[in-house]
Amino acid sequence: MGGGTALAGVTSALSLISLSGGDPAAAATATTALTIPELLSPTTTDGVDVYTLDMQTGTHEVISGVTSSSAGFNGSYLGPTIRVSNGDSVRMDVTNNLGADTTVHWHGAHVPAKVDGGPQVAFANGETWSPAFTINQEAATLWYHPHALGTTAKQVSQGLAGMLIVDDDSDASAALPSEYGVDDIPVILQCLASSAAGDVKYDVAGYRTSGLVFPVLVNGVNADNTTFTFAATKRRIRLRFLNASLSDIITIQRSDGATLTQVATEQGYLTSATEVSTIRLVAGSRAEVVIDAADAPTIQAVITTGWIAGGSGTYPILSITDSSSDTPADLPDTLNTITRYDTSSFTARTITLGQSGATMLINGVAGTTEAAMEANMIMTTLGAKEIWTIKNSTQLEHSFHLHDVPFQVISINGTAASGVDLGWKDTVEVIGTGTVVIAMEFTDYTDDTYMYMLHCHLAQHEDEGMMAGLMVTAS
């Protein structure tokens, strides 16, 4: 997926800087057709669908008209969409041509720990990692990205991310749009930090460089001065939003102030389609909405910094035009059945997110090495039902992510979860000094050697130590 939308003429560094700090909505005067990531086709061997990914370096226009060093899967930036179905047997053949160690984590996937893509399975340049597993979860919008120790922020900022869609045979899936690129559309959102010359930043030193710009990208293309268009040929459109930023918060809304119809959170469908005024996505979060193309809506992204520096402003990212002639059936009254946990007998734990200077901690330990994570390991057993109180002892924003199983949000800052927060999740915002209570059940997979992760999905915080190991054993 090379390239972005070129600016007319030569854009000066001064104008780039003014775009990052001015009014992006006013600046977005051009329109460009939305780029849709390629849908990756597998080969099938002995009933196993094999998806081939080549992690490679290249160049890309993170800022329109300016060349940046980049990396991607099967291309110079981002990666293809992988689409699988519940029950599929799959193998991911991932070759590392980055010149550095890496991993690939299937974010949100319920898979055995040894194929989850954590730091324990890092593989070197020139090697191919081939995890095989069976898809074992309801329909959901997931994603994939690197997850090696100390290099996640750098590698994700270079462009290593892609969407992973899980389908199932539920009535809800049958009722919702599902034709990729026609009425089922991925929207990968990123806010990055860059010098005006295109040097993408990812760490504290970089983010404290003077004169930074914070370009916003939609499916890999710069959106700072462009509203992307999608010409709908079907009246009902499904948009799958992913915040693939390192740290920035992205809020989705309609420019006319009308509501959005949300149908799913990170880990599956809501109980019913729910009208919301905004959708707030912290780093790593996803959400699905359906749109009536006849409304010809414009979707905006409101960017808020989540770290020491970041983007800001309102960007009109997607304008939908309608050339449909169909009349879709009403959405079903019920999309999913979610039985809320009775947590009265659940095992209770407290997870404290802390810091010591620039070092980030979980329960007082910086998970910057495998040994540190093993020493700080959370041990649980197959079938265990647990309730965790996630306490943020810092003034900083955190995006808490749990590998392996989905969780239910029980309360946020003392208030019982409601609305779309009742859906299944794997990532949740924990504001400065805030407290979030979640509950989960550990099912299906055990391992005495390989661990899952729990961590902050602000990628810089993860690299700075806010990560711990989780091991699920048989007994």
PDB file of N, CA and C in Angstrom, residues 252-289:
ATOM      1  N   ILE A 252     -14.916   8.975  17.254  1.00  0.00           N
ATOM      2  CA  ILE A 252     -15.640   8.927  15.986  1.00  0.00           C
ATOM      3  C   ILE A 252     -17.008   9.575  16.183  1.00  0.00           C
ATOM      4  N   GLN A 253     -17.397  10.435  15.235  1.00  0.00           N
ATOM      5  CA  GLN A 253     -18.704  11.068  15.302  1.00  0.00           C
ATOM      6  C   GLN A 253     -19.144  11.470  13.901  1.00  0.00           C
ATOM      7  N   ARG A 254     -20.425  11.823  13.766  1.00  0.00           N
ATOM      8  CA  ARG A 254     -20.926  12.350  12.503  1.00  0.00           C
ATOM      9  C   ARG A 254     -20.831  13.871  12.516  1.00  0.00           C
ATOM     10  N   SER A 255     -20.531  14.452  11.361  1.00  0.00           N
ATOM     11  CA  SER A 255     -20.367  15.897  11.288  1.00  0.00           C
ATOM     12  C   SER A 255     -21.678  16.636  11.504  1.00  0.00           C
ATOM     13  N   ASP A 256     -22.817  15.976  11.219  1.00  0.00           N
ATOM     14  CA  ASP A 256     -24.111  16.633  11.388  1.00  0.00           C
ATOM     15  C   ASP A 256     -24.690  16.463  12.784  1.00  0.00           C
ATOM     16  N   GLY A 257     -23.945  15.811  13.669  1.00  0.00           N
ATOM     17  CA  GLY A 257     -24.400  15.625  15.031  1.00  0.00           C
ATOM     18  C   GLY A 257     -25.370  14.479  15.224  1.00  0.00           C
ATOM     19  N   ALA A 258     -25.748  13.804  14.148  1.00  0.00           N
ATOM     20  CA  ALA A 258     -26.654  12.662  14.270  1.00  0.00           C
ATOM     21  C   ALA A 258     -25.940  11.484  14.932  1.00  0.00           C
ATOM     22  N   THR A 259     -26.715  10.511  15.369  1.00  0.00           N
ATOM     23  CA  THR A 259     -26.143   9.371  16.066  1.00  0.00           C
ATOM     24  C   THR A 259     -25.527   8.374  15.084  1.00  0.00           C
ATOM     25  N   LEU A 260     -24.661   7.540  15.620  1.00  0.00           N
ATOM     26  CA  LEU A 260     -24.109   6.390  14.922  1.00  0.00           C
ATOM     27  C   LEU A 260     -24.762   5.130  15.470  1.00  0.00           C
ATOM     28  N   THR A 261     -24.960   4.150  14.620  1.00  0.00           N
ATOM     29  CA  THR A 261     -25.540   2.886  15.050  1.00  0.00           C
ATOM     30  C   THR A 261     -24.417   1.879  15.265  1.00  0.00           C
ATOM     31  N   GLN A 262     -24.055   1.660  16.515  1.00  0.00           N
ATOM     32  CA  GLN A 262     -22.970   0.743  16.835  1.00  0.00           C
ATOM     33  C   GLN A 262     -23.509  -0.659  16.991  1.00  0.00           C
ATOM     34  N   VAL A 263     -22.820  -1.631  16.378  1.00  0.00           N
ATOM     35  CA  VAL A 263     -23.282  -3.018  16.430  1.00  0.00           C
ATOM     36  C   VAL A 263     -22.290  -3.934  17.126  1.00  0.00           C
ATOM     37  N   ALA A 264     -21.045  -3.483  17.369  1.00  0.00           N
ATOM     38  CA  ALA A 264     -20.056  -4.379  17.973  1.00  0.00           C
ATOM     39  C   ALA A 264     -18.985  -3.587  18.692  1.00  0.00           C
ATOM     40  N   THR A 265     -18.440  -4.197  19.722  1.00  0.00           N
ATOM     41  CA  THR A 265     -17.224  -3.730  20.382  1.00  0.00           C
ATOM     42  C   THR A 265     -16.084  -4.648  19.951  1.00  0.00           C
ATOM     43  N   GLU A 266     -14.957  -4.620  20.655  1.00  0.00           N
ATOM     44  CA  GLU A 266     -13.776  -5.359  20.203  1.00  0.00           C
ATOM     45  C   GLU A 266     -14.001  -6.859  20.050  1.00  0.00           C
ATOM     46  N   GLN A 267     -14.797  -7.440  20.928  1.00  0.00           N
ATOM     47  CA  GLN A 267     -14.861  -8.895  20.985  1.00  0.00           C
ATOM     48  C   GLN A 267     -16.207  -9.470  20.556  1.00  0.00           C
ATOM     49  N   GLY A 268     -16.976  -8.710  19.795  1.00  0.00           N
ATOM     50  CA  GLY A 268     -18.194  -9.294  19.256  1.00  0.00           C
ATOM     51  C   GLY A 268     -19.362  -8.329  19.244  1.00  0.00           C
ATOM     52  N   TYR A 269     -20.491  -8.862  18.799  1.00  0.00           N
ATOM     53  CA  TYR A 269     -21.686  -8.048  18.649  1.00  0.00           C
ATOM     54  C   TYR A 269     -22.250  -7.625  20.002  1.00  0.00           C
ATOM     55  N   LEU A 270     -22.841  -6.442  20.005  1.00  0.00           N
ATOM     56  CA  LEU A 270     -23.647  -6.004  21.135  1.00  0.00           C
ATOM     57  C   LEU A 270     -24.942  -6.811  21.161  1.00  0.00           C
ATOM     58  N   THR A 271     -25.673  -6.714  22.260  1.00  0.00           N
ATOM     59  CA  THR A 271     -26.946  -7.438  22.323  1.00  0.00           C
ATOM     60  C   THR A 271     -27.920  -6.912  21.280  1.00  0.00           C
ATOM     61  N   SER A 272     -27.838  -5.624  20.968  1.00  0.00           N
ATOM     62  CA  SER A 272     -28.682  -5.033  19.934  1.00  0.00           C
ATOM     63  C   SER A 272     -27.983  -3.798  19.379  1.00  0.00           C
ATOM     64  N   ALA A 273     -28.385  -3.392  18.195  1.00  0.00           N
ATOM     65  CA  ALA A 273     -27.839  -2.172  17.612  1.00  0.00           C
ATOM     66  C   ALA A 273     -28.154  -0.998  18.530  1.00  0.00           C
ATOM     67  N   THR A 274     -27.147  -0.173  18.804  1.00  0.00           N
ATOM     68  CA  THR A 274     -27.257   0.869  19.822  1.00  0.00           C
ATOM     69  C   THR A 274     -26.885   2.224  19.233  1.00  0.00           C
ATOM     70  N   GLU A 275     -27.751   3.202  19.438  1.00  0.00           N
ATOM     71  CA  GLU A 275     -27.484   4.543  18.945  1.00  0.00           C
ATOM     72  C   GLU A 275     -26.550   5.265  19.917  1.00  0.00           C
ATOM     73  N   VAL A 276     -25.450   5.797  19.390  1.00  0.00           N
ATOM     74  CA  VAL A 276     -24.476   6.523  20.204  1.00  0.00           C
ATOM     75  C   VAL A 276     -24.128   7.825  19.501  1.00  0.00           C
ATOM     76  N   SER A 277     -23.793   8.842  20.288  1.00  0.00           N
ATOM     77  CA  SER A 277     -23.418  10.121  19.685  1.00  0.00           C
ATOM     78  C   SER A 277     -21.955  10.128  19.272  1.00  0.00           C
ATOM     79  N   THR A 278     -21.116   9.417  20.020  1.00  0.00           N
ATOM     80  CA  THR A 278     -19.690   9.328  19.726  1.00  0.00           C
ATOM     81  C   THR A 278     -19.182   7.942  20.105  1.00  0.00           C
ATOM     82  N   ILE A 279     -18.048   7.570  19.534  1.00  0.00           N
ATOM     83  CA  ILE A 279     -17.362   6.331  19.904  1.00  0.00           C
ATOM     84  C   ILE A 279     -15.916   6.697  20.220  1.00  0.00           C
ATOM     85  N   ARG A 280     -15.507   6.486  21.446  1.00  0.00           N
ATOM     86  CA  ARG A 280     -14.168   6.857  21.895  1.00  0.00           C
ATOM     87  C   ARG A 280     -13.270   5.615  21.839  1.00  0.00           C
ATOM     88  N   LEU A 281     -12.238   5.693  21.034  1.00  0.00           N
ATOM     89  CA  LEU A 281     -11.328   4.576  20.830  1.00  0.00           C
ATOM     90  C   LEU A 281      -9.953   4.933  21.376  1.00  0.00           C
ATOM     91  N   VAL A 282      -9.544   4.261  22.452  1.00  0.00           N
ATOM     92  CA  VAL A 282      -8.169   4.407  22.920  1.00  0.00           C
ATOM     93  C   VAL A 282      -7.290   3.496  22.069  1.00  0.00           C
ATOM     94  N   ALA A 283      -5.986   3.636  22.210  1.00  0.00           N
ATOM     95  CA  ALA A 283      -5.057   2.870  21.390  1.00  0.00           C
ATOM     96  C   ALA A 283      -5.357   1.380  21.472  1.00  0.00           C
ATOM     97  N   GLY A 284      -5.527   0.744  20.321  1.00  0.00           N
ATOM     98  CA  GLY A 284      -5.799  -0.679  20.240  1.00  0.00           C
ATOM     99  C   GLY A 284      -7.260  -1.037  20.179  1.00  0.00           C
ATOM    100  N   SER A 285      -8.165  -0.081  20.402  1.00  0.00           N
ATOM    101  CA  SER A 285      -9.602  -0.378  20.457  1.00  0.00           C
ATOM    102  C   SER A 285     -10.209  -0.453  19.060  1.00  0.00           C
ATOM    103  N   ARG A 286     -11.353  -1.160  18.977  1.00  0.00           N
ATOM    104  CA  ARG A 286     -12.110  -1.261  17.735  1.00  0.00           C
ATOM    105  C   ARG A 286     -13.599  -1.102  18.011  1.00  0.00           C
ATOM    106  N   ALA A 287     -14.342  -0.779  16.979  1.00  0.00           N
ATOM    107  CA  ALA A 287     -15.802  -0.704  17.060  1.00  0.00           C
ATOM    108  C   ALA A 287     -16.364  -0.854  15.659  1.00  0.00           C
ATOM    109  N   GLU A 288     -17.577  -1.401  15.580  1.00  0.00           N
ATOM    110  CA  GLU A 288     -18.263  -1.538  14.302  1.00  0.00           C
ATOM    111  C   GLU A 288     -19.556  -0.741  14.325  1.00  0.00           C
ATOM    112  N   VAL A 289     -19.840  -0.059  13.211  1.00  0.00           N
ATOM    113  CA  VAL A 289     -21.094   0.668  13.068  1.00  0.00           C
ATOM    114  C   VAL A 289     -21.716   0.314  11.724  1.00  0.00           C
TER     115      VAL A 289
END
